[in-house]
Amino acid sequence: MDPRLHQAIEYDDVDELHRLIVEDRKLLDRVSEEPFPNTPLHVAAAAGKIQVAMEVAILKPSFSRKLDPEGYSPMHLALQHKHYHTVRALMTLDPELIRVQGRCGITPLHYVAGKEGDDELELLAEFLSACRSSIEDLTSRCETAVHVAVKKHNLKAFKVLFGWLKRVHMTRILNWKDQDGNTALHIAASEGQPKIIKLLIGYTDVNAKNFQNRTALDIFLVNVHFDEGLAKRLCLRSTSTLSLSQFLSMELTHFEKYLYIFGIQNEATLNIILIVATLIATATYQAVLSPPGGYWQDSTSNPPANSTVVTPNSSSIAVEKPHQAGNIIMSGSNLYFFAYLNSTAFYVSVLSIGVSALSLWPNTRIVYFSLIILGFAYYTFLVIEFPKSFSVVGVFALAFLWSLPFVGLVLPWLSWREHFRVVSRVDATRRQISDIPGLKE
């Protein structure tokens, strides 16, 4: 590298850097011709010269991802020398730099997960917030940042990672296995870290086996840090496991058959069902609010025999039957036909939405709750509107209609629970098997 360029970096002189580039337009290109160059950005980042480092990173963005002969990127070097202002500046320029894999596949996130200290802890939290997908990166030993924190006995870093995973609903990462088939729970058990084990129980699969065919409980029982109370908690969570091949060899569960019959796995079909069902539910609910003929505006009692009661302020509308204000004007067979047909269409559409939402359970629990409230509101509204003279028959009929979607929503949910009990026992060495509904990743 040109000695003058070295001097510009040493003095953090951006003006001198540009003066040198004006003199030699290919100045920065020549230093990056090697496969693993030690670029001016590497030198500036290692020295904590933030102004020159940022200027070079802007002029040559590719330098930010290049590895030097020792296998380190500029951000790795800045971390090693604790130049955290430089690290934050580079992260602001490109958050994806947090995912650059250096020596042994270690990313900046892995690096800070293994380091203790308040500054490193804050930086770890900033990395996770700035680049969510960085938690999925693995080292050459298939280790996540969680693995690294547990292996380094870094409880504070683990708590940051664990808290963040819960908040972004990515606790599935806790079940990922390293090169030896160990999850974070296996490592905590072998290293005798009861505080981490207590946190993981309930969020990770205690039945998972490593490549030595041992569960976390098996490892913990022979550990010198054996804790009988903690062992009992692990034992209570333990159940028999299924290998992925055993699971795939089984008959389809009722839930899988249910998804197959209704074609819910097809995204295009699912979208059509939701759109049409929503339109029908909207139209039928509106029909109850504004039925044909409308509602009575006043109330009348039983009229005298052989007489006609005429409503006030009217000379042409005769009222031959008693009624209450707010009741539906329709009566007899017309009323029953309207109520049955409209209610059937409404509840079938609600059921269709529930059937479609079940494939994403338990993330759609709020949808189910909303559908039940909507159905109850519809039923209550019809009961109130029905004329008293027809209320007995009408209430029984509407109660029967209301029971149909209730059963239609409860039965699929029960089948999902049975399916989940099966797939929760599957111990898959692969990390992501998204084609199997409900299977833990």
Tab-separated table of C-alpha atoms in Angstrom:
chain	number	residue	atom	x	y	z
A	1	MET	CA	0.000	0.000	0.000
A	2	ASP	CA	1.188	3.510	-0.796
A	3	PRO	CA	2.906	5.017	2.304
A	4	ARG	CA	0.986	8.256	1.752
A	5	LEU	CA	-2.277	6.333	1.933
A	6	HIS	CA	-1.107	4.790	5.198
A	7	GLN	CA	-0.387	8.254	6.518
A	8	ALA	CA	-3.824	9.549	5.466
A	9	ILE	CA	-5.413	6.668	7.366
A	10	GLU	CA	-3.230	7.248	10.420
A	11	TYR	CA	-4.280	10.904	10.620
A	12	ASP	CA	-7.894	10.077	9.704
A	13	ASP	CA	-7.590	12.664	6.941
A	14	VAL	CA	-10.400	12.370	4.394
A	15	ASP	CA	-9.136	15.357	2.363
A	16	GLU	CA	-5.734	13.750	1.921
A	17	LEU	CA	-7.419	10.513	0.861
A	18	HIS	CA	-9.302	12.268	-1.925
A	19	ARG	CA	-6.196	14.224	-2.979
A	20	LEU	CA	-4.371	10.909	-3.447
A	21	ILE	CA	-7.287	9.493	-5.434
A	22	VAL	CA	-7.241	12.559	-7.723
A	23	GLU	CA	-3.527	11.920	-8.377
A	24	ASP	CA	-4.034	8.204	-8.930
A	25	ARG	CA	-7.567	7.195	-9.990
A	26	LYS	CA	-6.793	3.476	-9.584
A	27	LEU	CA	-5.281	3.833	-6.142
A	28	LEU	CA	-8.028	1.882	-4.356
A	29	ASP	CA	-8.453	-0.646	-7.147
A	30	ARG	CA	-4.843	-1.805	-7.050
A	31	VAL	CA	-4.931	-2.665	-3.347
A	32	SER	CA	-7.960	-4.941	-3.862
A	33	GLU	CA	-6.638	-7.041	-6.727
A	34	GLU	CA	-5.561	-9.924	-4.487
A	35	PRO	CA	-8.094	-12.642	-3.517
A	36	PHE	CA	-7.764	-11.786	0.198
A	37	PRO	CA	-6.638	-8.173	0.279
A	38	ASN	CA	-5.754	-6.025	3.250
A	39	THR	CA	-7.699	-3.024	1.986
A	40	PRO	CA	-7.507	0.559	3.315
A	41	LEU	CA	-10.889	-0.134	4.954
A	42	HIS	CA	-9.402	-3.050	6.900
A	43	VAL	CA	-6.523	-0.877	8.059
A	44	ALA	CA	-8.785	2.050	9.014
A	45	ALA	CA	-11.292	-0.182	10.832
A	46	ALA	CA	-8.543	-1.940	12.811
A	47	ALA	CA	-7.081	1.434	13.792
A	48	GLY	CA	-10.466	2.957	14.653
A	49	LYS	CA	-10.126	5.735	12.082
A	50	ILE	CA	-13.821	6.186	11.623
A	51	GLN	CA	-13.824	9.095	9.135
A	52	VAL	CA	-11.520	7.469	6.602
A	53	ALA	CA	-13.155	4.078	7.175
A	54	MET	CA	-16.598	5.442	6.336
A	55	GLU	CA	-15.309	7.356	3.327
A	56	VAL	CA	-13.626	4.259	1.880
A	57	ALA	CA	-16.721	2.151	2.622
A	58	ILE	CA	-18.842	4.649	0.681
A	59	LEU	CA	-16.397	4.833	-2.231
A	60	LYS	CA	-15.826	1.069	-2.350
A	61	PRO	CA	-18.776	-0.765	-0.724
A	62	SER	CA	-17.303	-4.119	-1.774
A	63	PHE	CA	-14.385	-3.620	0.647
A	64	SER	CA	-16.808	-4.012	3.587
A	65	ARG	CA	-17.374	-7.690	2.749
A	66	LYS	CA	-13.843	-8.691	1.743
A	67	LEU	CA	-11.788	-10.911	4.045
A	68	ASP	CA	-8.101	-10.271	4.721
A	69	PRO	CA	-5.520	-13.117	4.626
A	70	GLU	CA	-6.406	-14.048	8.222
A	71	GLY	CA	-10.102	-14.365	7.344
A	72	TYR	CA	-11.475	-11.177	8.886
A	73	SER	CA	-13.716	-8.469	7.467
A	74	PRO	CA	-13.317	-4.790	8.447
A	75	MET	CA	-16.126	-5.142	11.017
A	76	HIS	CA	-14.434	-8.183	12.556
A	77	LEU	CA	-11.200	-6.199	12.938
A	78	ALA	CA	-12.999	-3.225	14.478
A	79	LEU	CA	-14.644	-5.575	17.005
A	80	GLN	CA	-11.361	-7.272	17.887
A	81	HIS	CA	-9.767	-3.905	18.645
A	82	LYS	CA	-12.906	-2.679	20.478
A	83	HIS	CA	-13.515	0.235	18.138
A	84	TYR	CA	-17.254	0.060	18.650
A	85	HIS	CA	-17.991	3.496	17.193
A	86	THR	CA	-16.513	2.270	13.921
A	87	VAL	CA	-18.597	-0.909	14.166
A	88	ARG	CA	-21.784	1.090	14.655
A	89	ALA	CA	-20.910	3.393	11.760
A	90	LEU	CA	-20.378	0.438	9.399
A	91	MET	CA	-23.600	-1.163	10.658
A	92	THR	CA	-25.502	2.038	9.885
A	93	LEU	CA	-24.081	2.026	6.375
A	94	ASP	CA	-25.106	-1.594	5.758
A	95	PRO	CA	-26.822	-3.728	8.461
A	96	GLU	CA	-26.136	-6.870	6.417
A	97	LEU	CA	-22.434	-6.562	7.332
A	98	ILE	CA	-23.452	-8.200	10.623
A	99	ARG	CA	-23.941	-11.402	8.602
A	100	VAL	CA	-20.526	-11.491	6.908
A	101	GLN	CA	-18.889	-14.816	7.750
A	102	GLY	CA	-15.210	-14.657	8.572
A	103	ARG	CA	-12.773	-17.194	9.878
A	104	CYS	CA	-14.525	-20.483	10.866
A	105	GLY	CA	-17.806	-18.992	9.652
A	106	ILE	CA	-17.978	-16.617	12.614
A	107	THR	CA	-20.064	-13.510	12.007
A	108	PRO	CA	-19.864	-10.295	14.058
A	109	LEU	CA	-23.009	-11.483	15.879
A	110	HIS	CA	-21.313	-14.742	16.902
A	111	TYR	CA	-18.284	-12.759	18.056
A	112	VAL	CA	-20.147	-10.429	20.419
A	113	ALA	CA	-22.344	-13.300	21.691
A	114	GLY	CA	-19.204	-14.898	23.093
A	115	LYS	CA	-17.791	-11.743	24.711
A	116	GLU	CA	-18.600	-10.456	28.187
A	117	GLY	CA	-18.978	-6.799	29.039
A	118	ASP	CA	-21.637	-4.103	29.061
A	119	ASP	CA	-20.477	-2.574	25.767
A	120	GLU	CA	-20.522	-5.944	24.034
A	121	LEU	CA	-23.944	-6.709	25.510
A	122	GLU	CA	-25.397	-3.458	24.173
A	123	LEU	CA	-23.816	-4.091	20.794
A	124	LEU	CA	-25.346	-7.580	20.713
A	125	ALA	CA	-28.790	-6.091	21.283
A	126	GLU	CA	-28.187	-3.507	18.541
A	127	PHE	CA	-27.063	-6.205	16.097
A	128	LEU	CA	-30.234	-8.232	16.677
A	129	SER	CA	-32.449	-5.171	16.264
A	130	ALA	CA	-30.654	-3.957	13.137
A	131	CYS	CA	-30.520	-7.302	11.329
A	132	ARG	CA	-33.123	-9.831	12.456
A	133	SER	CA	-32.030	-12.555	10.017
A	134	SER	CA	-28.489	-12.588	11.464
A	135	ILE	CA	-29.689	-14.965	14.211
A	136	GLU	CA	-30.055	-17.688	11.565
A	137	ASP	CA	-26.387	-17.586	10.522
A	138	LEU	CA	-24.240	-20.589	11.441
A	139	THR	CA	-20.536	-21.044	12.027
A	140	SER	CA	-18.555	-23.803	10.300
A	141	ARG	CA	-19.608	-26.027	13.245
A	142	CYS	CA	-23.303	-25.233	12.603
A	143	GLU	CA	-23.483	-23.107	15.751
A	144	THR	CA	-25.945	-20.267	16.208
A	145	ALA	CA	-25.185	-17.253	18.388
A	146	VAL	CA	-27.173	-19.026	21.127
A	147	HIS	CA	-24.798	-21.997	20.982
A	148	VAL	CA	-21.817	-19.644	21.249
A	149	ALA	CA	-23.223	-17.797	24.283
A	150	VAL	CA	-23.965	-21.054	26.124
A	151	LYS	CA	-20.572	-22.590	25.320
A	152	LYS	CA	-18.822	-19.434	26.567
A	153	HIS	CA	-20.904	-19.481	29.797
A	154	ASN	CA	-22.071	-16.001	28.884
A	155	LEU	CA	-25.355	-15.884	30.819
A	156	LYS	CA	-25.992	-12.179	30.185
A	157	ALA	CA	-25.585	-12.576	26.426
A	158	PHE	CA	-27.828	-15.649	26.498
A	159	LYS	CA	-30.561	-13.686	28.309
A	160	VAL	CA	-30.407	-10.961	25.650
A	161	LEU	CA	-30.661	-13.552	22.865
A	162	PHE	CA	-33.382	-15.505	24.656
A	163	GLY	CA	-35.465	-12.405	25.391
A	164	TRP	CA	-35.172	-11.212	21.818
A	165	LEU	CA	-36.140	-14.617	20.370
A	166	LYS	CA	-39.289	-14.645	22.493
A	167	ARG	CA	-40.240	-11.121	21.445
A	168	VAL	CA	-39.862	-11.808	17.720
A	169	HIS	CA	-41.441	-15.285	18.001
A	170	MET	CA	-38.348	-17.141	16.784
A	171	THR	CA	-37.801	-19.515	19.712
A	172	ARG	CA	-37.591	-22.336	17.136
A	173	ILE	CA	-33.920	-21.304	16.808
A	174	LEU	CA	-33.368	-22.805	20.276
A	175	ASN	CA	-34.006	-26.276	18.818
A	176	TRP	CA	-31.379	-25.975	16.085
A	177	LYS	CA	-28.511	-28.441	16.380
A	178	ASP	CA	-24.790	-27.914	15.957
A	179	GLN	CA	-22.322	-30.181	14.201
A	180	ASP	CA	-22.589	-32.771	17.010
A	181	GLY	CA	-26.383	-32.681	17.083
A	182	ASN	CA	-26.479	-30.631	20.288
A	183	THR	CA	-29.107	-27.982	20.938
A	184	ALA	CA	-28.491	-25.150	23.393
A	185	LEU	CA	-30.172	-27.308	26.066
A	186	HIS	CA	-27.729	-30.186	25.470
A	187	ILE	CA	-24.781	-27.830	25.876
A	188	ALA	CA	-26.212	-26.213	29.021
A	189	ALA	CA	-26.737	-29.682	30.513
A	190	SER	CA	-23.207	-30.848	29.692
A	191	GLU	CA	-21.640	-27.606	30.941
A	192	GLY	CA	-23.703	-27.604	34.137
A	193	GLN	CA	-25.536	-24.303	33.656
A	194	PRO	CA	-28.774	-24.658	35.669
A	195	LYS	CA	-29.872	-21.042	35.170
A	196	ILE	CA	-29.885	-21.468	31.406
A	197	ILE	CA	-31.590	-24.875	31.673
A	198	LYS	CA	-34.407	-23.354	33.764
A	199	LEU	CA	-34.941	-20.638	31.150
A	200	LEU	CA	-34.978	-23.121	28.267
A	201	ILE	CA	-37.505	-25.532	29.792
A	202	GLY	CA	-40.809	-24.838	28.057
A	203	TYR	CA	-39.191	-23.139	25.067
A	204	THR	CA	-37.090	-25.960	23.666
A	205	ASP	CA	-37.578	-29.644	22.933
A	206	VAL	CA	-36.255	-31.629	25.905
A	207	ASN	CA	-36.755	-34.873	23.966
A	208	ALA	CA	-34.315	-33.963	21.168
A	209	LYS	CA	-31.380	-36.349	20.860
A	210	ASN	CA	-27.889	-35.480	19.700
A	211	PHE	CA	-25.831	-37.645	17.369
A	212	GLN	CA	-24.757	-39.788	20.348
A	213	ASN	CA	-28.468	-40.594	20.864
A	214	ARG	CA	-28.577	-38.724	24.183
A	215	THR	CA	-31.182	-36.251	25.404
A	216	ALA	CA	-30.438	-33.279	27.635
A	217	LEU	CA	-31.752	-35.301	30.605
A	218	ASP	CA	-29.350	-38.178	29.837
A	219	ILE	CA	-26.450	-35.730	29.781
A	220	PHE	CA	-27.561	-33.893	32.907
A	221	LEU	CA	-27.938	-37.083	34.985
A	222	VAL	CA	-24.225	-37.883	34.693
A	223	ASN	CA	-23.070	-34.293	35.127
A	224	VAL	CA	-21.052	-33.285	38.177
A	225	HIS	CA	-23.403	-30.312	38.607
A	226	PHE	CA	-26.388	-32.648	38.958
A	227	ASP	CA	-29.443	-30.957	40.501
A	228	GLU	CA	-32.186	-33.402	41.503
A	229	GLY	CA	-34.976	-30.796	41.391
A	230	LEU	CA	-33.975	-29.630	37.918
A	231	ALA	CA	-33.648	-33.231	36.737
A	232	LYS	CA	-37.251	-33.869	37.827
A	233	ARG	CA	-38.443	-30.878	35.787
A	234	LEU	CA	-36.640	-32.224	32.728
A	235	CYS	CA	-38.052	-35.684	33.377
A	236	LEU	CA	-41.623	-34.372	33.550
A	237	ARG	CA	-41.196	-32.841	30.099
A	238	SER	CA	-39.696	-35.965	28.562
A	239	THR	CA	-41.756	-38.149	26.225
A	240	SER	CA	-40.983	-40.741	23.601
A	241	THR	CA	-39.663	-39.303	20.349
A	242	LEU	CA	-40.158	-40.092	16.681
A	243	SER	CA	-37.514	-39.839	14.008
A	244	LEU	CA	-38.465	-37.933	10.871
A	245	SER	CA	-38.514	-41.165	8.838
A	246	GLN	CA	-40.860	-42.775	11.392
A	247	PHE	CA	-43.196	-39.784	11.232
A	248	LEU	CA	-43.320	-39.792	7.426
A	249	SER	CA	-44.041	-43.544	7.466
A	250	MET	CA	-47.148	-43.023	9.616
A	251	GLU	CA	-50.677	-42.567	8.317
A	252	LEU	CA	-51.792	-38.978	7.834
A	253	THR	CA	-53.214	-37.400	10.960
A	254	HIS	CA	-56.846	-36.196	10.933
A	255	PHE	CA	-55.596	-32.623	10.658
A	256	GLU	CA	-53.453	-33.393	7.592
A	257	LYS	CA	-56.390	-35.183	5.949
A	258	TYR	CA	-58.544	-32.166	6.772
A	259	LEU	CA	-56.069	-29.784	5.084
A	260	TYR	CA	-55.806	-32.088	2.070
A	261	ILE	CA	-59.574	-32.455	1.588
A	262	PHE	CA	-60.216	-28.716	1.695
A	263	GLY	CA	-57.131	-27.876	-0.404
A	264	ILE	CA	-55.966	-25.382	2.204
A	265	GLN	CA	-52.265	-25.999	1.530
A	266	ASN	CA	-52.680	-24.304	-1.843
A	267	GLU	CA	-52.143	-20.580	-1.257
A	268	ALA	CA	-54.193	-19.492	-4.282
A	269	THR	CA	-57.140	-21.623	-3.143
A	270	LEU	CA	-56.839	-20.267	0.379
A	271	ASN	CA	-56.966	-16.666	-0.860
A	272	ILE	CA	-60.078	-17.348	-2.984
A	273	ILE	CA	-61.851	-18.996	-0.024
A	274	LEU	CA	-61.064	-16.075	2.266
A	275	ILE	CA	-62.183	-13.416	-0.225
A	276	VAL	CA	-65.460	-15.122	-1.138
A	277	ALA	CA	-66.275	-16.093	2.470
A	278	THR	CA	-65.604	-12.551	3.693
A	279	LEU	CA	-67.890	-11.056	1.021
A	280	ILE	CA	-70.701	-13.491	1.890
A	281	ALA	CA	-70.338	-12.874	5.634
A	282	THR	CA	-70.470	-9.105	5.056
A	283	ALA	CA	-73.523	-9.294	2.781
A	284	THR	CA	-75.516	-11.646	5.019
A	285	TYR	CA	-74.734	-9.682	8.183
A	286	GLN	CA	-75.857	-6.503	6.439
A	287	ALA	CA	-79.052	-8.292	5.365
A	288	VAL	CA	-79.934	-8.863	9.033
A	289	LEU	CA	-79.347	-5.197	9.788
A	290	SER	CA	-81.594	-4.180	6.865
A	291	PRO	CA	-84.041	-7.065	6.162
A	292	PRO	CA	-86.637	-6.902	3.342
A	293	GLY	CA	-89.581	-4.827	4.529
A	294	GLY	CA	-87.623	-3.305	7.393
A	295	TYR	CA	-88.783	-3.082	11.047
A	296	TRP	CA	-91.867	-1.875	12.831
A	297	GLN	CA	-91.482	1.701	14.028
A	298	ASP	CA	-94.154	1.479	16.723
A	299	SER	CA	-95.781	-1.034	19.075
A	300	THR	CA	-99.399	-2.242	19.148
A	301	SER	CA	-101.268	-4.591	21.472
A	302	ASN	CA	-103.871	-7.194	20.476
A	303	PRO	CA	-106.625	-5.462	18.397
A	304	PRO	CA	-110.324	-5.880	19.228
A	305	ALA	CA	-112.189	-8.652	17.393
A	306	ASN	CA	-113.549	-7.782	13.978
A	307	SER	CA	-111.778	-4.430	14.005
A	308	THR	CA	-108.844	-2.846	12.316
A	309	VAL	CA	-106.369	-0.754	14.254
A	310	VAL	CA	-104.922	2.055	12.233
A	311	THR	CA	-101.610	3.562	13.257
A	312	PRO	CA	-101.555	7.310	14.120
A	313	ASN	CA	-100.692	9.753	11.376
A	314	SER	CA	-101.648	7.219	8.730
A	315	SER	CA	-104.771	6.917	6.655
A	316	SER	CA	-103.870	3.969	4.448
A	317	ILE	CA	-101.740	1.467	6.394
A	318	ALA	CA	-103.759	-0.955	8.476
A	319	VAL	CA	-102.165	-3.019	11.181
A	320	GLU	CA	-103.936	-6.342	11.581
A	321	LYS	CA	-101.550	-8.077	14.017
A	322	PRO	CA	-99.919	-6.979	17.300
A	323	HIS	CA	-96.204	-6.147	17.115
A	324	GLN	CA	-93.364	-4.490	18.981
A	325	ALA	CA	-91.205	-1.629	17.724
A	326	GLY	CA	-87.954	-3.014	16.333
A	327	ASN	CA	-89.405	-6.398	15.248
A	328	ILE	CA	-89.073	-7.569	11.659
A	329	ILE	CA	-92.182	-6.700	9.625
A	330	MET	CA	-92.009	-9.975	7.700
A	331	SER	CA	-93.902	-12.891	9.213
A	332	GLY	CA	-94.894	-16.473	8.578
A	333	SER	CA	-93.126	-18.589	5.972
A	334	ASN	CA	-91.360	-15.586	4.459
A	335	LEU	CA	-89.700	-14.790	7.772
A	336	TYR	CA	-88.557	-18.382	8.330
A	337	PHE	CA	-87.279	-18.710	4.776
A	338	PHE	CA	-85.288	-15.471	5.026
A	339	ALA	CA	-83.865	-16.271	8.471
A	340	TYR	CA	-82.852	-19.834	7.592
A	341	LEU	CA	-81.339	-19.057	4.222
A	342	ASN	CA	-79.485	-15.929	5.338
A	343	SER	CA	-78.248	-17.552	8.548
A	344	THR	CA	-77.041	-20.648	6.720
A	345	ALA	CA	-75.068	-18.519	4.259
A	346	PHE	CA	-73.629	-16.409	7.088
A	347	TYR	CA	-72.536	-19.308	9.290
A	348	VAL	CA	-71.108	-21.324	6.381
A	349	SER	CA	-68.994	-18.304	5.373
A	350	VAL	CA	-67.824	-17.871	8.991
A	351	LEU	CA	-66.993	-21.577	9.098
A	352	SER	CA	-65.035	-21.276	5.836
A	353	ILE	CA	-62.928	-18.460	7.279
A	354	GLY	CA	-62.299	-20.548	10.406
A	355	VAL	CA	-61.328	-23.586	8.337
A	356	SER	CA	-58.846	-21.505	6.361
A	357	ALA	CA	-57.386	-19.864	9.482
A	358	LEU	CA	-56.820	-23.197	11.203
A	359	SER	CA	-53.911	-24.076	8.906
A	360	LEU	CA	-51.950	-21.254	10.567
A	361	TRP	CA	-52.928	-22.124	14.146
A	362	PRO	CA	-51.937	-21.095	16.833
A	363	ASN	CA	-51.036	-17.746	15.217
A	364	THR	CA	-54.704	-17.263	14.236
A	365	ARG	CA	-56.258	-17.698	17.686
A	366	ILE	CA	-57.483	-14.083	17.627
A	367	VAL	CA	-59.286	-14.830	14.335
A	368	TYR	CA	-61.180	-17.701	15.980
A	369	PHE	CA	-62.087	-15.527	18.950
A	370	SER	CA	-63.380	-12.789	16.618
A	371	LEU	CA	-65.450	-15.276	14.582
A	372	ILE	CA	-67.110	-16.678	17.716
A	373	ILE	CA	-67.994	-13.169	18.931
A	374	LEU	CA	-69.327	-12.252	15.475
A	375	GLY	CA	-71.480	-15.396	15.318
A	376	PHE	CA	-72.869	-14.785	18.801
A	377	ALA	CA	-73.669	-11.155	17.911
A	378	TYR	CA	-75.519	-12.293	14.772
A	379	TYR	CA	-77.521	-14.879	16.710
A	380	THR	CA	-78.410	-12.404	19.488
A	381	PHE	CA	-79.494	-9.787	16.941
A	382	LEU	CA	-81.876	-12.215	15.240
A	383	VAL	CA	-83.388	-13.358	18.542
A	384	ILE	CA	-84.099	-9.742	19.486
A	385	GLU	CA	-85.634	-8.939	16.097
A	386	PHE	CA	-87.898	-12.013	15.860
A	387	PRO	CA	-91.553	-11.241	16.639
A	388	LYS	CA	-92.620	-12.768	19.943
A	389	SER	CA	-95.320	-14.782	18.244
A	390	PHE	CA	-92.618	-16.627	16.302
A	391	SER	CA	-89.844	-16.501	18.917
A	392	VAL	CA	-90.088	-20.080	20.269
A	393	VAL	CA	-89.737	-21.807	16.926
A	394	GLY	CA	-87.302	-19.187	15.681
A	395	VAL	CA	-84.954	-19.424	18.662
A	396	PHE	CA	-84.746	-23.212	18.410
A	397	ALA	CA	-84.079	-23.041	14.696
A	398	LEU	CA	-81.407	-20.353	15.065
A	399	ALA	CA	-79.805	-22.251	17.947
A	400	PHE	CA	-79.478	-25.255	15.649
A	401	LEU	CA	-77.859	-23.082	12.971
A	402	TRP	CA	-75.505	-21.559	15.573
A	403	SER	CA	-74.398	-25.028	16.691
A	404	LEU	CA	-73.230	-25.935	13.179
A	405	PRO	CA	-70.313	-23.467	12.918
A	406	PHE	CA	-69.472	-24.023	16.578
A	407	VAL	CA	-69.000	-27.739	15.918
A	408	GLY	CA	-67.317	-26.934	12.616
A	409	LEU	CA	-64.720	-24.792	14.415
A	410	VAL	CA	-64.209	-26.998	17.466
A	411	LEU	CA	-63.720	-30.320	15.657
A	412	PRO	CA	-60.884	-29.034	13.397
A	413	TRP	CA	-59.237	-27.470	16.445
A	414	LEU	CA	-59.354	-30.794	18.284
A	415	SER	CA	-57.820	-32.503	15.244
A	416	TRP	CA	-55.058	-29.881	15.234
A	417	ARG	CA	-54.286	-30.631	18.890
A	418	GLU	CA	-53.993	-34.341	18.108
A	419	HIS	CA	-51.733	-33.536	15.134
A	420	PHE	CA	-49.547	-31.239	17.219
A	421	ARG	CA	-49.065	-33.902	19.902
A	422	VAL	CA	-47.648	-36.164	17.188
A	423	VAL	CA	-45.382	-33.663	15.419
A	424	SER	CA	-44.042	-32.295	18.713
A	425	ARG	CA	-42.432	-35.706	19.242
A	426	VAL	CA	-40.552	-35.561	15.933
A	427	ASP	CA	-36.809	-35.113	16.379
A	428	ALA	CA	-35.598	-33.867	13.013
A	429	THR	CA	-31.905	-33.325	12.418
A	430	ARG	CA	-32.751	-30.966	9.581
A	431	ARG	CA	-33.477	-27.453	10.823
A	432	GLN	CA	-36.321	-26.369	8.607
A	433	ILE	CA	-39.110	-28.628	7.365
A	434	SER	CA	-41.734	-26.062	6.474
A	435	ASP	CA	-43.802	-28.389	4.247
A	436	ILE	CA	-45.111	-30.305	7.274
A	437	PRO	CA	-47.812	-28.278	9.102
A	438	GLY	CA	-47.022	-27.682	12.759
A	439	LEU	CA	-43.658	-29.443	12.690
A	440	LYS	CA	-41.124	-27.763	14.949
A	441	GLU	CA	-38.214	-26.346	13.008
